[in-house]
mmCIF file of C-alpha atoms in Angstrom:
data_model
loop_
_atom_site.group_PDB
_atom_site.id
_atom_site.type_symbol
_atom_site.label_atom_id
_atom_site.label_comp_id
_atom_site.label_asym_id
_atom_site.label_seq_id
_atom_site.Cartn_x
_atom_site.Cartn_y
_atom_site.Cartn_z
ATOM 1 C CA UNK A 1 62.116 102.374 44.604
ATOM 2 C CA UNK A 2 65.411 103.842 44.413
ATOM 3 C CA UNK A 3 64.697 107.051 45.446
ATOM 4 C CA UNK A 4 63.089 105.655 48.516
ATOM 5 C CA UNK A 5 65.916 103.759 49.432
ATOM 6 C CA UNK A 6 68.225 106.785 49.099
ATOM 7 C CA UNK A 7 65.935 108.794 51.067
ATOM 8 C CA UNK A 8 65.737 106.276 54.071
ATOM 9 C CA UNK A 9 69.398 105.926 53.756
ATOM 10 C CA UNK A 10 70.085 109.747 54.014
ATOM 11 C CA UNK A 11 67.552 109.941 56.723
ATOM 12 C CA UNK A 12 69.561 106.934 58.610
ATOM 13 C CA UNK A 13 72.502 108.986 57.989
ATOM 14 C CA UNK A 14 71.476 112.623 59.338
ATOM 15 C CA UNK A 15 70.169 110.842 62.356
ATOM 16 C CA UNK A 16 73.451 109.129 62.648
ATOM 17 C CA UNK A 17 75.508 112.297 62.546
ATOM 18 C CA UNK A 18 73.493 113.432 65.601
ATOM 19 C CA UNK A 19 74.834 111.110 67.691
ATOM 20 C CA UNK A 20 78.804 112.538 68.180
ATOM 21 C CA UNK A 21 80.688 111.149 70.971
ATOM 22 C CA UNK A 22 81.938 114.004 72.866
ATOM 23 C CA UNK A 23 85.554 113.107 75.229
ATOM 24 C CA UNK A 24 86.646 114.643 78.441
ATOM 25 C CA UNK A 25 89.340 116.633 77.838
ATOM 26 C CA UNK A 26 91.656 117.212 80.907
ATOM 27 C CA UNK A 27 94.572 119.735 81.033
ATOM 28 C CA UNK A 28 97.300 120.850 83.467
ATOM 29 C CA UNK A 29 98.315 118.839 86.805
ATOM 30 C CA UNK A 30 95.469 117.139 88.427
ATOM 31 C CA UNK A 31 95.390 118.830 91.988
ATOM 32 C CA UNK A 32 94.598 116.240 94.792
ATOM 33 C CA UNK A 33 93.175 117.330 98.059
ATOM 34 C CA UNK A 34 95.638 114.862 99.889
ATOM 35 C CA UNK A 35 98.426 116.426 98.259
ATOM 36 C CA UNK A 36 97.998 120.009 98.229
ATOM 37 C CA UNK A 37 97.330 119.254 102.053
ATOM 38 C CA UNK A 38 101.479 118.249 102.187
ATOM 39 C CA UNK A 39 102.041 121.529 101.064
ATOM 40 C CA UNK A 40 103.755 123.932 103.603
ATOM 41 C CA UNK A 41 105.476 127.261 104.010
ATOM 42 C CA UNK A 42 109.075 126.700 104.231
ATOM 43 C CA UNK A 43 109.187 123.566 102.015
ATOM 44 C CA UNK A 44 111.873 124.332 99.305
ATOM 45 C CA UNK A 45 110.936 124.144 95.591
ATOM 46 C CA UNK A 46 112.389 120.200 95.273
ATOM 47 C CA UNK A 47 109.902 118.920 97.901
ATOM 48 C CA UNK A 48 106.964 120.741 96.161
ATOM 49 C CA UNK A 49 108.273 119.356 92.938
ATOM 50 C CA UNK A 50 108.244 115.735 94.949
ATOM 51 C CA UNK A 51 105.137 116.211 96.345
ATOM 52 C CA UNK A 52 103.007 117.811 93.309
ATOM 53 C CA UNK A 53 105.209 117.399 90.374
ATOM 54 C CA UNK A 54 106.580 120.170 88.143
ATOM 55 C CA UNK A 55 104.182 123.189 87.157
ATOM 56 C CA UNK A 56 102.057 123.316 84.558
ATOM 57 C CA UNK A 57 102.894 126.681 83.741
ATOM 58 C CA UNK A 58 106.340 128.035 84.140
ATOM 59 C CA UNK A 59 107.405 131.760 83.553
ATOM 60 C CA UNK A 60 111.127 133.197 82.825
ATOM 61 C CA UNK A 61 109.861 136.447 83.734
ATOM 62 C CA UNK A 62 109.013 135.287 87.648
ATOM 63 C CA UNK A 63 110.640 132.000 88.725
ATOM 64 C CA UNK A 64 109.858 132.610 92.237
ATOM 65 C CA UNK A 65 106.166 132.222 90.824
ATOM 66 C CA UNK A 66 105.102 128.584 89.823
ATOM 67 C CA UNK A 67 101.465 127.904 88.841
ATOM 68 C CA UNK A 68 99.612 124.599 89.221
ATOM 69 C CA UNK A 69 96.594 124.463 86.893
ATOM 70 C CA UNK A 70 94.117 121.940 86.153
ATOM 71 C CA UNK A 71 91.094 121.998 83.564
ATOM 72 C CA UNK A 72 88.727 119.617 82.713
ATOM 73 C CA UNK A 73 85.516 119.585 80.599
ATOM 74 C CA UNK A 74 84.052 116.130 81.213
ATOM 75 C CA UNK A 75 81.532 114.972 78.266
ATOM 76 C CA UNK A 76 78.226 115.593 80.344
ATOM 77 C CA UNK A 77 78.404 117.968 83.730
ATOM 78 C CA UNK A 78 80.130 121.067 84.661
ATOM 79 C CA UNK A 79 83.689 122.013 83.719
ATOM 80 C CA UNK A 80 86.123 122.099 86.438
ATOM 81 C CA UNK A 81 88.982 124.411 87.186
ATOM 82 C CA UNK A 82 91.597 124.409 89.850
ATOM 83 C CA UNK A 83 94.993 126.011 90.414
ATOM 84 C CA UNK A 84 97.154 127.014 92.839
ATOM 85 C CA UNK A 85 99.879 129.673 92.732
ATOM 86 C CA UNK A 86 103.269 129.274 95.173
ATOM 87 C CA UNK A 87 105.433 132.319 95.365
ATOM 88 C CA UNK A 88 108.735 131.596 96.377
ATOM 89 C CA UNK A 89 111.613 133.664 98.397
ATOM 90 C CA UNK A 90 114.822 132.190 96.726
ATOM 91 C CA UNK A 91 114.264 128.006 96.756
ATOM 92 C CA UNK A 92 111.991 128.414 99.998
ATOM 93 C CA UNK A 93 107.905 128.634 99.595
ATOM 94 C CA UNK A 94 106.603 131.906 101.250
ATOM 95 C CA UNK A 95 102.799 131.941 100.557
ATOM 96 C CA UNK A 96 99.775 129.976 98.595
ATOM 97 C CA UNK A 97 97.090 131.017 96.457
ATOM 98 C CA UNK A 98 94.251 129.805 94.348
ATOM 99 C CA UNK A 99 90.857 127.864 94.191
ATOM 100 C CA UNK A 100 92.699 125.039 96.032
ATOM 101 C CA UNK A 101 94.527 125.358 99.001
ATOM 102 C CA UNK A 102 95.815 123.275 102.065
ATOM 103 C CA UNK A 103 93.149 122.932 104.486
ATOM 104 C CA UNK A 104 93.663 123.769 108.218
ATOM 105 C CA UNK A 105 93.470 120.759 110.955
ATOM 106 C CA UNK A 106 91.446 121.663 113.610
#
């Protein structure tokens, strides 16, 4: 009788074990349509800084370089990844890239 009720209980276990709960694990600055669309040439490093917040990744080798990057692995679905990179002449923004950008008003 014992061994029975070890067995079940193992078997209860194992199944248990199966059943992990998995997060979503976000990273980097969460890039909003509505404010990447602020987002102009000419702004100057404190109103992108207003606007999006500081970068997720900064660089002493380039600081006319900041990168916005965002990464998220939800528990079920696909992974997403944004970022966009500003390059910078002095304090004023010169030109945009990335998988997110502003888009253009027709």
């Amino acid at each position: 009788m014992k061994t029975i009720f070890l067995s079940a209980l193992l078997i209860c276990f194992s199944l248990l074990s199966a059943c992990v709960y998995k997060p979503t694990i976000q990273q980097g600055n969460i890039l909003e349509q509505s404010e990447v669309n602020k987002i102009k040439p000419g702004m100057t490093k404190d109103q992108i800084s207003y606007v999006l917040g500081n970068p997720a990744l900064n660089t002493n080798l380039n600081s006319d370089t900041w990168y916005y990057l965002y990464y998220m692995v939800p528990s079920s679905g696909d992974k997403r990844e944004e970022r966009l990179i500003l390059h910078f002449n002095g304090d004023v923004l010169q030109s945009m890239e990335g998988t997110i950008k502003p888009e253009t008003e027709e």
